Amino acid sequence: SAGGTAAFVGEGSAVAEVNQTFAQVTMAPKTLGTFTDLSRKLIYQSDPSAEAVIRDDLLAAVAAKIEDVAIEGGGSNEPTGITQTSGIGSVAIGTNGGAPTWASVTALVKEVEQDNAALSNSQAFLTNPKVKHKLAGTAKVGSSDSVMVLDAPWNELYGYPMGITTHTPSDLTKGSTSGTCSAMIFGDFAQMMIDFWSATDVLVDPYTGGPKGYIRILVHQDLDVAIRHAQSFAACLDYTTT
């Protein structure tokens, strides 16, 4: 949590001892799950297999929720995601939010770099489709500039990869702008830890709904999310995109 330092000394003088300090990141299993009931007749008459389709869909739902909480989690029984982690860098547009700017993009990178918190080569931007659309239509410098903040090849920004997912929030509030602000994150994603206590458990239960002829498919996953170094991330939470 705090590294060592070094200093020059004169000839014949002893260098000083330093003591690094260490912190522990504690993670605890949090249970994510869902289920669906299928009738016997649906299973017997479906092609492709309704059971296989439902299994795939439930597993996709679990994966989507993991991505969602890794970005913004912090609710009841949820892991804490990037935007809810105390100590990450912050870039604000204005009292009531505002359109994304080139200056805000570079400021997100500065927030991480000035803390010497880019600890690997896994740095990237992360935002949602609304912000991507807005960046591609926003002049980089002046209003008459023909170069947009986001330009070809469309998946890079300020020299870093840019990921797009609808799980990056677009329903945030800033001042009088209620429920329509979007987020953009920059960080060293190698500093995000997602811990799984087991493989995804898929249980086919023919007993609970047995009297009615139903088969229940349940999915459980125990996991937690933690940010190893909060300073390795920065977020802007008040972009407006309309």
mmCIF file of C-alpha atoms in Angstrom:
data_model
loop_
_atom_site.group_PDB
_atom_site.id
_atom_site.type_symbol
_atom_site.label_atom_id
_atom_site.label_comp_id
_atom_site.label_asym_id
_atom_site.label_seq_id
_atom_site.Cartn_x
_atom_site.Cartn_y
_atom_site.Cartn_z
ATOM 1 C CA SER A 1 0.000 0.000 0.000
ATOM 2 C CA ALA A 2 3.059 2.242 0.204
ATOM 3 C CA GLY A 3 6.295 1.522 -1.579
ATOM 4 C CA GLY A 4 9.863 2.185 -0.589
ATOM 5 C CA THR A 5 11.898 5.294 -1.304
ATOM 6 C CA ALA A 6 15.550 5.819 -2.158
ATOM 7 C CA ALA A 7 17.974 8.700 -1.559
ATOM 8 C CA PHE A 8 21.514 9.646 -2.455
ATOM 9 C CA VAL A 9 24.140 9.738 0.298
ATOM 10 C CA GLY A 10 27.674 11.007 0.551
ATOM 11 C CA GLU A 11 30.743 8.806 0.293
ATOM 12 C CA GLY A 12 31.113 6.652 3.365
ATOM 13 C CA SER A 13 27.569 7.382 4.565
ATOM 14 C CA ALA A 14 25.011 4.660 5.142
ATOM 15 C CA VAL A 15 21.829 4.511 3.153
ATOM 16 C CA ALA A 16 18.612 4.693 5.150
ATOM 17 C CA GLU A 17 16.376 1.741 5.833
ATOM 18 C CA VAL A 18 12.831 1.965 4.483
ATOM 19 C CA ASN A 19 9.793 -0.108 5.332
ATOM 20 C CA GLN A 20 7.113 -0.764 2.775
ATOM 21 C CA THR A 21 3.588 -1.069 4.116
ATOM 22 C CA PHE A 22 1.123 -3.719 3.062
ATOM 23 C CA ALA A 23 -2.657 -3.871 2.943
ATOM 24 C CA GLN A 24 -4.972 -6.822 2.522
ATOM 25 C CA VAL A 25 -7.843 -7.050 0.062
ATOM 26 C CA THR A 26 -10.552 -9.186 1.643
ATOM 27 C CA MET A 27 -13.119 -10.918 -0.515
ATOM 28 C CA ALA A 28 -16.148 -12.960 0.547
ATOM 29 C CA PRO A 29 -18.494 -15.097 -1.565
ATOM 30 C CA LYS A 30 -21.691 -13.400 -2.681
ATOM 31 C CA THR A 31 -24.302 -15.603 -4.303
ATOM 32 C CA LEU A 32 -25.737 -14.805 -7.709
ATOM 33 C CA GLY A 33 -28.454 -16.991 -9.140
ATOM 34 C CA THR A 34 -31.626 -17.462 -11.146
ATOM 35 C CA PHE A 35 -34.002 -20.235 -12.220
ATOM 36 C CA THR A 36 -36.682 -21.120 -14.762
ATOM 37 C CA ASP A 37 -39.426 -23.755 -14.697
ATOM 38 C CA LEU A 38 -40.084 -25.768 -17.860
ATOM 39 C CA SER A 39 -43.066 -27.991 -18.516
ATOM 40 C CA ARG A 40 -42.578 -31.594 -19.594
ATOM 41 C CA LYS A 41 -44.534 -31.027 -22.785
ATOM 42 C CA LEU A 42 -42.386 -28.045 -23.765
ATOM 43 C CA ILE A 43 -39.232 -30.105 -23.250
ATOM 44 C CA TYR A 44 -40.570 -33.097 -25.180
ATOM 45 C CA GLN A 45 -41.909 -31.099 -28.134
ATOM 46 C CA SER A 46 -39.176 -28.471 -28.612
ATOM 47 C CA ASP A 47 -36.531 -28.508 -31.300
ATOM 48 C CA PRO A 48 -33.925 -27.205 -30.646
ATOM 49 C CA SER A 49 -33.982 -28.395 -27.042
ATOM 50 C CA ALA A 50 -35.814 -25.923 -24.818
ATOM 51 C CA GLU A 51 -33.720 -27.071 -21.891
ATOM 52 C CA ALA A 52 -30.473 -26.316 -23.723
ATOM 53 C CA VAL A 53 -31.759 -22.912 -24.848
ATOM 54 C CA ILE A 54 -32.797 -22.035 -21.291
ATOM 55 C CA ARG A 55 -29.485 -23.203 -19.828
ATOM 56 C CA ASP A 56 -27.552 -21.018 -22.271
ATOM 57 C CA ASP A 57 -29.813 -18.052 -21.584
ATOM 58 C CA LEU A 58 -29.498 -18.354 -17.793
ATOM 59 C CA LEU A 59 -25.708 -18.646 -18.034
ATOM 60 C CA ALA A 60 -25.642 -15.556 -20.265
ATOM 61 C CA ALA A 61 -27.796 -13.706 -17.709
ATOM 62 C CA VAL A 62 -25.358 -14.602 -14.927
ATOM 63 C CA ALA A 63 -22.382 -13.463 -17.020
ATOM 64 C CA ALA A 64 -24.135 -10.177 -17.839
ATOM 65 C CA LYS A 65 -24.881 -9.531 -14.174
ATOM 66 C CA ILE A 66 -21.261 -10.174 -13.228
ATOM 67 C CA GLU A 67 -20.163 -7.574 -15.779
ATOM 68 C CA ASP A 68 -22.809 -5.172 -14.473
ATOM 69 C CA VAL A 69 -21.744 -5.385 -10.812
ATOM 70 C CA ALA A 70 -18.037 -5.310 -11.689
ATOM 71 C CA ILE A 71 -18.676 -1.880 -13.203
ATOM 72 C CA GLU A 72 -21.320 -0.377 -10.903
ATOM 73 C CA GLY A 73 -22.143 -2.918 -8.177
ATOM 74 C CA GLY A 74 -22.719 -1.804 -4.611
ATOM 75 C CA GLY A 75 -26.350 -2.629 -3.884
ATOM 76 C CA SER A 76 -27.739 -5.031 -1.315
ATOM 77 C CA ASN A 77 -25.786 -8.334 -1.270
ATOM 78 C CA GLU A 78 -23.778 -7.206 -4.324
ATOM 79 C CA PRO A 79 -20.019 -6.907 -4.810
ATOM 80 C CA THR A 80 -18.684 -3.363 -5.055
ATOM 81 C CA GLY A 81 -17.865 -2.295 -8.609
ATOM 82 C CA ILE A 82 -15.477 0.286 -10.015
ATOM 83 C CA THR A 83 -17.729 3.356 -9.837
ATOM 84 C CA GLN A 84 -18.723 2.633 -6.223
ATOM 85 C CA THR A 85 -15.166 2.026 -5.003
ATOM 86 C CA SER A 86 -13.904 4.662 -2.585
ATOM 87 C CA GLY A 87 -10.719 6.411 -3.670
ATOM 88 C CA ILE A 88 -10.931 6.185 -7.461
ATOM 89 C CA GLY A 89 -10.143 9.351 -9.399
ATOM 90 C CA SER A 90 -12.978 11.647 -10.374
ATOM 91 C CA VAL A 91 -13.523 13.992 -13.318
ATOM 92 C CA ALA A 92 -16.676 16.141 -13.285
ATOM 93 C CA ILE A 93 -18.152 18.069 -16.203
ATOM 94 C CA GLY A 94 -20.395 20.511 -14.331
ATOM 95 C CA THR A 95 -23.095 21.136 -11.746
ATOM 96 C CA ASN A 96 -25.708 19.553 -13.981
ATOM 97 C CA GLY A 97 -23.366 17.408 -16.044
ATOM 98 C CA GLY A 98 -22.507 18.182 -19.626
ATOM 99 C CA ALA A 99 -21.397 16.878 -22.981
ATOM 100 C CA PRO A 100 -18.116 14.956 -23.102
ATOM 101 C CA THR A 101 -15.033 16.944 -24.055
ATOM 102 C CA TRP A 102 -11.536 16.098 -25.187
ATOM 103 C CA ALA A 103 -10.230 17.756 -22.011
ATOM 104 C CA SER A 104 -12.299 15.403 -19.855
ATOM 105 C CA VAL A 105 -10.905 12.404 -21.741
ATOM 106 C CA THR A 106 -7.307 13.426 -21.098
ATOM 107 C CA ALA A 107 -8.151 14.351 -17.495
ATOM 108 C CA LEU A 108 -9.297 10.783 -16.794
ATOM 109 C CA VAL A 109 -5.902 9.489 -17.900
ATOM 110 C CA LYS A 110 -4.128 12.161 -15.874
ATOM 111 C CA GLU A 111 -6.004 11.117 -12.716
ATOM 112 C CA VAL A 112 -4.458 7.656 -12.963
ATOM 113 C CA GLU A 113 -1.015 8.628 -14.247
ATOM 114 C CA GLN A 114 -0.396 11.349 -11.643
ATOM 115 C CA ASP A 115 -0.774 8.709 -8.929
ATOM 116 C CA ASN A 116 1.721 6.432 -10.700
ATOM 117 C CA ALA A 117 -1.105 3.919 -10.658
ATOM 118 C CA ALA A 118 -0.840 2.540 -14.199
ATOM 119 C CA LEU A 119 0.793 -0.666 -12.989
ATOM 120 C CA SER A 120 0.478 -2.843 -16.103
ATOM 121 C CA ASN A 121 -0.241 -2.625 -19.813
ATOM 122 C CA SER A 122 -3.960 -3.263 -19.308
ATOM 123 C CA GLN A 123 -5.167 0.342 -19.345
ATOM 124 C CA ALA A 124 -8.339 1.104 -21.267
ATOM 125 C CA PHE A 125 -11.447 3.255 -21.436
ATOM 126 C CA LEU A 126 -14.879 1.794 -20.752
ATOM 127 C CA THR A 127 -18.209 3.440 -21.562
ATOM 128 C CA ASN A 128 -21.639 2.805 -23.103
ATOM 129 C CA PRO A 129 -23.021 3.121 -26.666
ATOM 130 C CA LYS A 130 -24.612 6.520 -25.913
ATOM 131 C CA VAL A 131 -21.276 8.068 -24.982
ATOM 132 C CA LYS A 132 -19.566 6.434 -27.957
ATOM 133 C CA HIS A 133 -22.176 7.980 -30.256
ATOM 134 C CA LYS A 134 -21.755 11.384 -28.617
ATOM 135 C CA LEU A 135 -17.953 11.278 -28.770
ATOM 136 C CA ALA A 136 -18.060 10.424 -32.474
ATOM 137 C CA GLY A 137 -20.150 13.548 -33.125
ATOM 138 C CA THR A 138 -18.327 15.994 -30.830
ATOM 139 C CA ALA A 139 -15.611 18.239 -32.250
ATOM 140 C CA LYS A 140 -12.246 17.618 -30.640
ATOM 141 C CA VAL A 141 -11.197 21.261 -30.234
ATOM 142 C CA GLY A 142 -13.461 23.940 -31.752
ATOM 143 C CA SER A 143 -17.043 23.689 -32.937
ATOM 144 C CA SER A 144 -15.881 23.907 -36.546
ATOM 145 C CA ASP A 145 -13.224 21.237 -36.109
ATOM 146 C CA SER A 146 -13.639 18.358 -38.539
ATOM 147 C CA VAL A 147 -11.825 15.976 -36.183
ATOM 148 C CA MET A 148 -14.075 14.358 -33.610
ATOM 149 C CA VAL A 149 -13.138 13.332 -30.073
ATOM 150 C CA LEU A 150 -13.668 9.727 -31.183
ATOM 151 C CA ASP A 151 -12.411 9.130 -34.677
ATOM 152 C CA ALA A 152 -11.247 6.151 -36.724
ATOM 153 C CA PRO A 153 -10.554 3.352 -35.853
ATOM 154 C CA TRP A 154 -13.501 3.895 -33.433
ATOM 155 C CA ASN A 155 -12.288 1.434 -30.801
ATOM 156 C CA GLU A 156 -9.413 3.523 -29.449
ATOM 157 C CA LEU A 157 -9.287 6.808 -27.563
ATOM 158 C CA TYR A 158 -6.215 8.859 -26.626
ATOM 159 C CA GLY A 159 -4.019 5.913 -27.582
ATOM 160 C CA TYR A 160 -5.844 3.378 -25.400
ATOM 161 C CA PRO A 161 -8.399 0.663 -26.240
ATOM 162 C CA MET A 162 -12.032 1.549 -25.573
ATOM 163 C CA GLY A 163 -14.598 -1.031 -24.517
ATOM 164 C CA ILE A 164 -18.335 -0.522 -24.998
ATOM 165 C CA THR A 165 -21.071 -2.140 -22.929
ATOM 166 C CA THR A 166 -24.601 -1.193 -21.959
ATOM 167 C CA HIS A 167 -23.683 -2.166 -18.400
ATOM 168 C CA THR A 168 -21.701 1.054 -18.087
ATOM 169 C CA PRO A 169 -24.398 3.202 -16.462
ATOM 170 C CA SER A 170 -26.480 5.691 -18.450
ATOM 171 C CA ASP A 171 -29.087 6.411 -15.758
ATOM 172 C CA LEU A 172 -27.081 8.587 -13.368
ATOM 173 C CA THR A 173 -28.160 11.917 -11.877
ATOM 174 C CA LYS A 174 -26.125 15.116 -11.563
ATOM 175 C CA GLY A 175 -27.852 18.249 -10.289
ATOM 176 C CA SER A 176 -30.967 18.929 -12.320
ATOM 177 C CA THR A 177 -30.070 16.271 -14.892
ATOM 178 C CA SER A 178 -31.990 13.335 -13.496
ATOM 179 C CA GLY A 179 -31.467 9.764 -14.605
ATOM 180 C CA THR A 180 -29.839 10.449 -17.970
ATOM 181 C CA CYS A 181 -26.144 10.997 -17.213
ATOM 182 C CA SER A 182 -23.634 8.451 -18.455
ATOM 183 C CA ALA A 183 -20.312 7.221 -17.152
ATOM 184 C CA MET A 184 -16.904 6.726 -18.687
ATOM 185 C CA ILE A 185 -14.114 4.946 -16.865
ATOM 186 C CA PHE A 186 -10.381 4.849 -17.479
ATOM 187 C CA GLY A 187 -8.216 2.431 -15.608
ATOM 188 C CA ASP A 188 -5.738 -0.368 -15.353
ATOM 189 C CA PHE A 189 -8.095 -3.313 -15.559
ATOM 190 C CA ALA A 190 -5.445 -5.734 -14.348
ATOM 191 C CA GLN A 191 -6.108 -4.218 -10.915
ATOM 192 C CA MET A 192 -9.683 -5.528 -10.896
ATOM 193 C CA MET A 193 -9.998 -8.898 -9.209
ATOM 194 C CA ILE A 194 -13.016 -11.162 -9.757
ATOM 195 C CA ASP A 195 -12.909 -14.154 -7.433
ATOM 196 C CA PHE A 196 -14.976 -17.292 -8.070
ATOM 197 C CA TRP A 197 -15.413 -19.916 -5.362
ATOM 198 C CA SER A 198 -16.566 -22.557 -7.821
ATOM 199 C CA ALA A 199 -17.577 -23.129 -11.388
ATOM 200 C CA THR A 200 -21.088 -22.017 -12.288
ATOM 201 C CA ASP A 201 -23.472 -24.530 -10.720
ATOM 202 C CA VAL A 202 -26.342 -25.667 -12.951
ATOM 203 C CA LEU A 203 -28.924 -27.840 -11.203
ATOM 204 C CA VAL A 204 -31.778 -29.633 -12.938
ATOM 205 C CA ASP A 205 -34.499 -30.183 -10.318
ATOM 206 C CA PRO A 206 -37.336 -32.547 -11.360
ATOM 207 C CA TYR A 207 -38.765 -32.791 -7.838
ATOM 208 C CA THR A 208 -39.962 -29.313 -6.748
ATOM 209 C CA GLY A 209 -42.432 -29.062 -9.626
ATOM 210 C CA GLY A 210 -42.855 -32.784 -10.011
ATOM 211 C CA PRO A 211 -46.580 -32.939 -9.187
ATOM 212 C CA LYS A 212 -47.249 -30.421 -11.960
ATOM 213 C CA GLY A 213 -44.874 -32.013 -14.417
ATOM 214 C CA TYR A 214 -42.377 -29.109 -14.301
ATOM 215 C CA ILE A 215 -38.590 -29.287 -14.362
ATOM 216 C CA ARG A 216 -36.699 -26.445 -12.690
ATOM 217 C CA ILE A 217 -33.299 -25.301 -13.965
ATOM 218 C CA LEU A 218 -31.318 -23.356 -11.369
ATOM 219 C CA VAL A 219 -28.014 -21.513 -11.761
ATOM 220 C CA HIS A 220 -25.822 -20.388 -8.850
ATOM 221 C CA GLN A 221 -22.466 -18.625 -8.814
ATOM 222 C CA ASP A 222 -20.489 -17.473 -5.762
ATOM 223 C CA LEU A 223 -18.166 -14.587 -6.485
ATOM 224 C CA ASP A 224 -16.804 -11.258 -5.326
ATOM 225 C CA VAL A 225 -15.222 -8.250 -7.005
ATOM 226 C CA ALA A 226 -12.476 -6.039 -5.584
ATOM 227 C CA ILE A 227 -10.275 -3.252 -6.878
ATOM 228 C CA ARG A 228 -6.681 -3.885 -5.832
ATOM 229 C CA HIS A 229 -5.611 -0.239 -6.167
ATOM 230 C CA ALA A 230 -8.393 2.360 -6.248
ATOM 231 C CA GLN A 231 -5.965 4.913 -7.688
ATOM 232 C CA SER A 232 -5.663 2.744 -10.804
ATOM 233 C CA PHE A 233 -9.140 3.881 -11.915
ATOM 234 C CA ALA A 234 -10.863 7.192 -12.626
ATOM 235 C CA ALA A 235 -14.428 7.868 -13.685
ATOM 236 C CA CYS A 236 -16.564 10.654 -15.095
ATOM 237 C CA LEU A 237 -20.184 10.093 -14.007
ATOM 238 C CA ASP A 238 -21.974 13.079 -15.498
ATOM 239 C CA TYR A 239 -21.713 12.932 -19.274
ATOM 240 C CA THR A 240 -24.884 14.011 -21.049
ATOM 241 C CA THR A 241 -25.506 12.453 -24.440
ATOM 242 C CA THR A 242 -28.611 14.161 -25.838
#
